[in-house]
Coordinates of C-alpha atoms in Angstrom, one line a residue:
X8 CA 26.1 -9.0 16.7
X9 CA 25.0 -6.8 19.5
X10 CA 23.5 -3.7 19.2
X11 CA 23.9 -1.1 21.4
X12 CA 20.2 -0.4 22.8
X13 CA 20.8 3.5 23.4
X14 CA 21.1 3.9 19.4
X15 CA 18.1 2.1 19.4
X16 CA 16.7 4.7 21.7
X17 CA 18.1 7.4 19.3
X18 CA 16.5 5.9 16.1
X19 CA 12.9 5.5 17.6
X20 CA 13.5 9.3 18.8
X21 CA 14.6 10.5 15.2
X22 CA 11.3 8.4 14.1
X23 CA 9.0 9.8 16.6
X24 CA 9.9 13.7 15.7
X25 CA 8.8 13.3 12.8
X26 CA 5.6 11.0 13.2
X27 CA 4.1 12.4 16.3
X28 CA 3.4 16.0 15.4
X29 CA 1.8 14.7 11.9
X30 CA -0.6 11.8 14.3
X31 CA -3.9 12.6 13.7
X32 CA -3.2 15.8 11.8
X33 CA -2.9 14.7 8.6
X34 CA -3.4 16.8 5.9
X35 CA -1.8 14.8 2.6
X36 CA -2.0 11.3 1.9
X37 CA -0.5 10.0 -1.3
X38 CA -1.8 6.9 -2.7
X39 CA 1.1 4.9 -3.9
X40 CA -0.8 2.1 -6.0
X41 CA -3.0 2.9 -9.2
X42 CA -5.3 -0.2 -8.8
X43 CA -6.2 0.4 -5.6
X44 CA -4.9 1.9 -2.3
X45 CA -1.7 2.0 -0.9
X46 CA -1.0 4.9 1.5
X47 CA 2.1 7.4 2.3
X48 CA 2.3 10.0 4.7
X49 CA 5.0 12.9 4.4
X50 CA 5.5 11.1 8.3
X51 CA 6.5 7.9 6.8
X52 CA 8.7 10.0 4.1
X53 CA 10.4 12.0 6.6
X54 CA 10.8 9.6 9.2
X55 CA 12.4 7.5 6.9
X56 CA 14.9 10.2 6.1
X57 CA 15.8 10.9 10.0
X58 CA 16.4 7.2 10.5
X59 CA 18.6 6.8 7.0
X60 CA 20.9 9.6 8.4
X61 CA 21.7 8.0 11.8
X62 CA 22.5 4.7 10.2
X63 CA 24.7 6.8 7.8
X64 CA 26.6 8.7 10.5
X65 CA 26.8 5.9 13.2
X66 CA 27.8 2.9 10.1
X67 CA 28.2 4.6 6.7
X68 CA 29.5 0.9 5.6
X69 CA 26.7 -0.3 6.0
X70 CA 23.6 -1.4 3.8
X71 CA 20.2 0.7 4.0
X72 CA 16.7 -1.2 2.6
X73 CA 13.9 1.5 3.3
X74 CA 10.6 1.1 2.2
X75 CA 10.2 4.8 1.2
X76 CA 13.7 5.8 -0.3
X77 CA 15.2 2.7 -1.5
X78 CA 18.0 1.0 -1.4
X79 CA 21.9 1.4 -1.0
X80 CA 25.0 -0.5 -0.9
X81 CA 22.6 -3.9 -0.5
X82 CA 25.7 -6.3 -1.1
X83 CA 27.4 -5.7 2.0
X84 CA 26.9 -7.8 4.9
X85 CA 25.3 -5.6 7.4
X86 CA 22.0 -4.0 5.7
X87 CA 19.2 -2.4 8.0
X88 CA 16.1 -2.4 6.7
X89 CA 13.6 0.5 7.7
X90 CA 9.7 0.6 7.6
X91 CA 9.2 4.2 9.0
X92 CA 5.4 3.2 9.6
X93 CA 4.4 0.0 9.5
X94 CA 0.5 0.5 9.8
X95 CA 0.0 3.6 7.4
X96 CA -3.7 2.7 7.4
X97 CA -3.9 2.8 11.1
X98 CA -1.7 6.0 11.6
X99 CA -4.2 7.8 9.1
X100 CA -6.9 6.7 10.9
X101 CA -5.7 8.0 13.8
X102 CA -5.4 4.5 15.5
X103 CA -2.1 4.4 18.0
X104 CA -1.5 0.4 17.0
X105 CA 1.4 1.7 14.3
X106 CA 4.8 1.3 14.7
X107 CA 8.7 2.0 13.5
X108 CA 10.8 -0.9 12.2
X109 CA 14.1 -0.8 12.2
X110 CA 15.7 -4.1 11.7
X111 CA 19.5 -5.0 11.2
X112 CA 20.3 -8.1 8.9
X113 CA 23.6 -9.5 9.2
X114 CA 25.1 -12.1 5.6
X115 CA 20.7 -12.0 5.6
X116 CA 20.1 -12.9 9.1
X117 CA 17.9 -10.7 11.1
X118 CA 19.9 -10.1 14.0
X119 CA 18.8 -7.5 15.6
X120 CA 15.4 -4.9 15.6
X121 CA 13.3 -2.5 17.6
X122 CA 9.4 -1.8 17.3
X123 CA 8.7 1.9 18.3
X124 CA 5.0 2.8 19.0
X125 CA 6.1 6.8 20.3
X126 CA 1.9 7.8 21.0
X127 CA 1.6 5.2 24.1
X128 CA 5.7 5.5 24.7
X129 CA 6.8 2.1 24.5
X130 CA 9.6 0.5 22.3
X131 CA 10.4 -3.0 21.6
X132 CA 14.1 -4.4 20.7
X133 CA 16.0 -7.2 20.2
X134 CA 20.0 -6.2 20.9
X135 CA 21.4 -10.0 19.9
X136 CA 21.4 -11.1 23.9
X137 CA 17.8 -10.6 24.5
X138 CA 14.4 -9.1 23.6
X139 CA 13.1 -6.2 25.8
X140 CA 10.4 -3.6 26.2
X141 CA 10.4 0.4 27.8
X142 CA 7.6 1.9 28.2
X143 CA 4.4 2.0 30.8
X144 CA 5.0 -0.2 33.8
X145 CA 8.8 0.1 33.4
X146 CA 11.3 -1.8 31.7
X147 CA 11.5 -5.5 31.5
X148 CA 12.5 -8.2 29.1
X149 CA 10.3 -9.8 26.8
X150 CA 8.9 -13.2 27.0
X151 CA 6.6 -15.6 24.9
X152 CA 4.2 -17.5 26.9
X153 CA 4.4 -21.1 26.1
X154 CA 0.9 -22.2 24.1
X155 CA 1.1 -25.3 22.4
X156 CA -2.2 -25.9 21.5
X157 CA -4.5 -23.9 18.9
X158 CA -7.2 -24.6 21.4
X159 CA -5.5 -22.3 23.9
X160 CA -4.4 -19.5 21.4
X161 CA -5.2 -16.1 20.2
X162 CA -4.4 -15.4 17.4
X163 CA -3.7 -12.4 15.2
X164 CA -3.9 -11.9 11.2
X165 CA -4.3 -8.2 9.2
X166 CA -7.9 -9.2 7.7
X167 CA -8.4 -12.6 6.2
X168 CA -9.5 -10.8 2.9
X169 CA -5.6 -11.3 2.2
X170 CA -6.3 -15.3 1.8
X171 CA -7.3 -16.0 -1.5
X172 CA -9.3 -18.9 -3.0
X173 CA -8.2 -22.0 -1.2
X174 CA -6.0 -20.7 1.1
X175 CA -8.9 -18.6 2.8
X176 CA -10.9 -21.4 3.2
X177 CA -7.6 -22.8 5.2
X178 CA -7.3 -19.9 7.0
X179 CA -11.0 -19.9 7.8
X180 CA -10.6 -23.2 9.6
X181 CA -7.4 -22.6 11.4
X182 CA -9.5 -19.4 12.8
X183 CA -12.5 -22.4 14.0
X184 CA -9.1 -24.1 16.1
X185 CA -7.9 -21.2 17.8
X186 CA -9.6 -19.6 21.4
X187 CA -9.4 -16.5 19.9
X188 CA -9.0 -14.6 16.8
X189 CA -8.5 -10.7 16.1
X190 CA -7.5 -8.6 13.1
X191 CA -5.5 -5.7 12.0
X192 CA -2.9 -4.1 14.5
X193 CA 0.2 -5.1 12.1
X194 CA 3.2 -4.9 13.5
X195 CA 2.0 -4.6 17.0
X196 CA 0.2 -8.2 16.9
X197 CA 3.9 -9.6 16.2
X198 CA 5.4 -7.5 19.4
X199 CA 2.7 -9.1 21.4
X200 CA 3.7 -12.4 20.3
X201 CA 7.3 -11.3 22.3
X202 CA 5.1 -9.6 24.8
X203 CA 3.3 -13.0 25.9
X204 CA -0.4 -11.9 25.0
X205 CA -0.3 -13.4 21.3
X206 CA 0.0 -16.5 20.3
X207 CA -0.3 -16.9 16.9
X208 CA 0.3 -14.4 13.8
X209 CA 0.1 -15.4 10.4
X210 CA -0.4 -12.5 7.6
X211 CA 0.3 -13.4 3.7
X212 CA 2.1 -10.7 1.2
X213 CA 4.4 -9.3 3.8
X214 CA 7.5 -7.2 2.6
X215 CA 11.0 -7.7 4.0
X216 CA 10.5 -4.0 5.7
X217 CA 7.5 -5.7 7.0
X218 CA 9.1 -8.0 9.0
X219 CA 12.9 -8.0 9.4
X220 CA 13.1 -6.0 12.5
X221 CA 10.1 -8.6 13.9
X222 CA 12.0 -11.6 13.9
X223 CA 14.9 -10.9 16.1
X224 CA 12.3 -9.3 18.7
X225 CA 10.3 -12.5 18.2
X226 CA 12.6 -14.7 18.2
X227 CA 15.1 -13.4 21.1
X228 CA 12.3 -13.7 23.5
X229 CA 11.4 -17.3 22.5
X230 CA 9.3 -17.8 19.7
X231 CA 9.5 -18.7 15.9
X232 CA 8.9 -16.9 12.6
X233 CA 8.5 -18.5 9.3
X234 CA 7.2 -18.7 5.9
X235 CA 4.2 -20.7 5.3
X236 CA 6.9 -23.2 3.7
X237 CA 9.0 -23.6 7.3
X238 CA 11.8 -21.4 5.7
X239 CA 13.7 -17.9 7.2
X240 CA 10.9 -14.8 6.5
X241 CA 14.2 -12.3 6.3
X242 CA 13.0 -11.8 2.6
X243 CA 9.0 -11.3 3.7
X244 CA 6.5 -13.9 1.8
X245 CA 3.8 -15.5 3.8
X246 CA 4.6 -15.2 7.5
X247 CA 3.9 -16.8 10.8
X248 CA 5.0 -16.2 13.9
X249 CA 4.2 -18.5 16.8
X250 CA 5.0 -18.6 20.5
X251 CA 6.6 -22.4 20.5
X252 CA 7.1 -24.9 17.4
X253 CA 4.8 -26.6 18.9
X254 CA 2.0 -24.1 18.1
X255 CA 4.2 -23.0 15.0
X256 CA 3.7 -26.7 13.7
X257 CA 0.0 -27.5 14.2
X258 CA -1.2 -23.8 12.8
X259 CA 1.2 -24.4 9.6
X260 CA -0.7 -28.3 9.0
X261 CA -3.8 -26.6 9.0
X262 CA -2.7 -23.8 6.8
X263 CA -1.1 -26.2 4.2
X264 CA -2.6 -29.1 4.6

């Protein structure tokens, strides 16, 4: 299914009227999680909201999955699924690597998605023909470069405090094979596997709002996302993202073994 990239446009504008003016003015933060901390913003509330009622006016037949308002009318076959900041950590720090996902899943498929990150003024999208960018240096569509060794790669993970017991110790030496290795970013590190300036992101725990709208911007411009297990990541897990299978396949046999 294509999607038409001017109401892409509109979403990542409803998104960013509500995000911008709260950046690095924050004056609430709600912790979500009584064990520990899990931030939300009255940005990531009311963006959320903005988003929801575009879907609903543009397809009101359609599914919403949001990560701050829930879910409705899940079982039909075209379902968006919204993460109105993906980096809450980041935006609250005041750190511009946060982004708007908006992903459309089609009978579960992720078929199409943007990536909006308003504060440097780019946006990322996948419109079922292609992957593309606007922003700084002008439009153009979006490409993977073509790494197939882990010798040759830079790699991207959230922090590898998220790998427990054996797995970090797999982790640690997949991080000894690659050329480079960086943390945090979130959902910018997987645009930049689109971009051409990743190679490599693998981050564990990952909600379907965390990834949906990703894949198709991933995946339309070349590359490969996954579980850990080879499988689709529509429904979030353990995910990697690689630039070729190549790549894909050598990080995963160090990861599992």
């Amino acid at each position: 299914m294509m999607v038409d990239a001017e109401f892409m446009r509109r979403i990542a504008s409803a998104a960013a009227a509500e995000t911008l003016p709260r950046f690095r003015r924050l004056e609430a933060v709600e912790n979500k999680l009584a064990g520990g901390f899990d931030p939300v913003t009255e940005a990531d509330q009311e963006a959320e909201r903005a988003i929801r009622a575009l879907i609903n006016a543009e397809f009101p037949d359609h599914g919403i999955l949001g990560e701050e308002h829930g879910s409705e009318n899940l079982g039909n076959s075209h379902v968006w699924v919204i993460d109105p900041i993906d980096g809450t950590r980041a935006f609250i720090s005041g750190l511009p690597v946060w982004g708007t996902l908006v992903g459309l899943t089609v009978d579960g498929d992720a078929v199409a998605g943007l990536m909006s990150q308003p504060f440097t003024g780019e946006l990322f999208y996948a419109d079922g023909k292609g992957s593309h960018y606007q922003g700084p240096g002008g439009p153009r569509k979006l490409a993977v470069r073509k790494t197939t060794s882990l010798a040759n790669a830079t790699m991207f993970t959230t922090t590898p405090s998220l790998f427990k017991g054996e797995m970090r110790k797999r982790y640690d030496h997949l991080e000894t094979q690659v050329q480079l290795a960086r943390y945090g970013t979130d959902c910018y590190a997987f645009a930049m596997v689109a971009a051409g300036q990743v190679d490599i992101v693998v981050d564990p725990g990952l909600k379907p709002y965390d990834i949906v709208a990703l894949i198709p911007i991933i995946e339309q411009a070349g590359g490969i996302v996954t579980t850990f297990e080879g499988g689709p990541a529509e429904n979030g897990g353990d995910i990697i993202a690689a630039a070729t299978p190549e790549l894909h396949a050598a990080a995963l046999k160090v990861l599992m073994g």
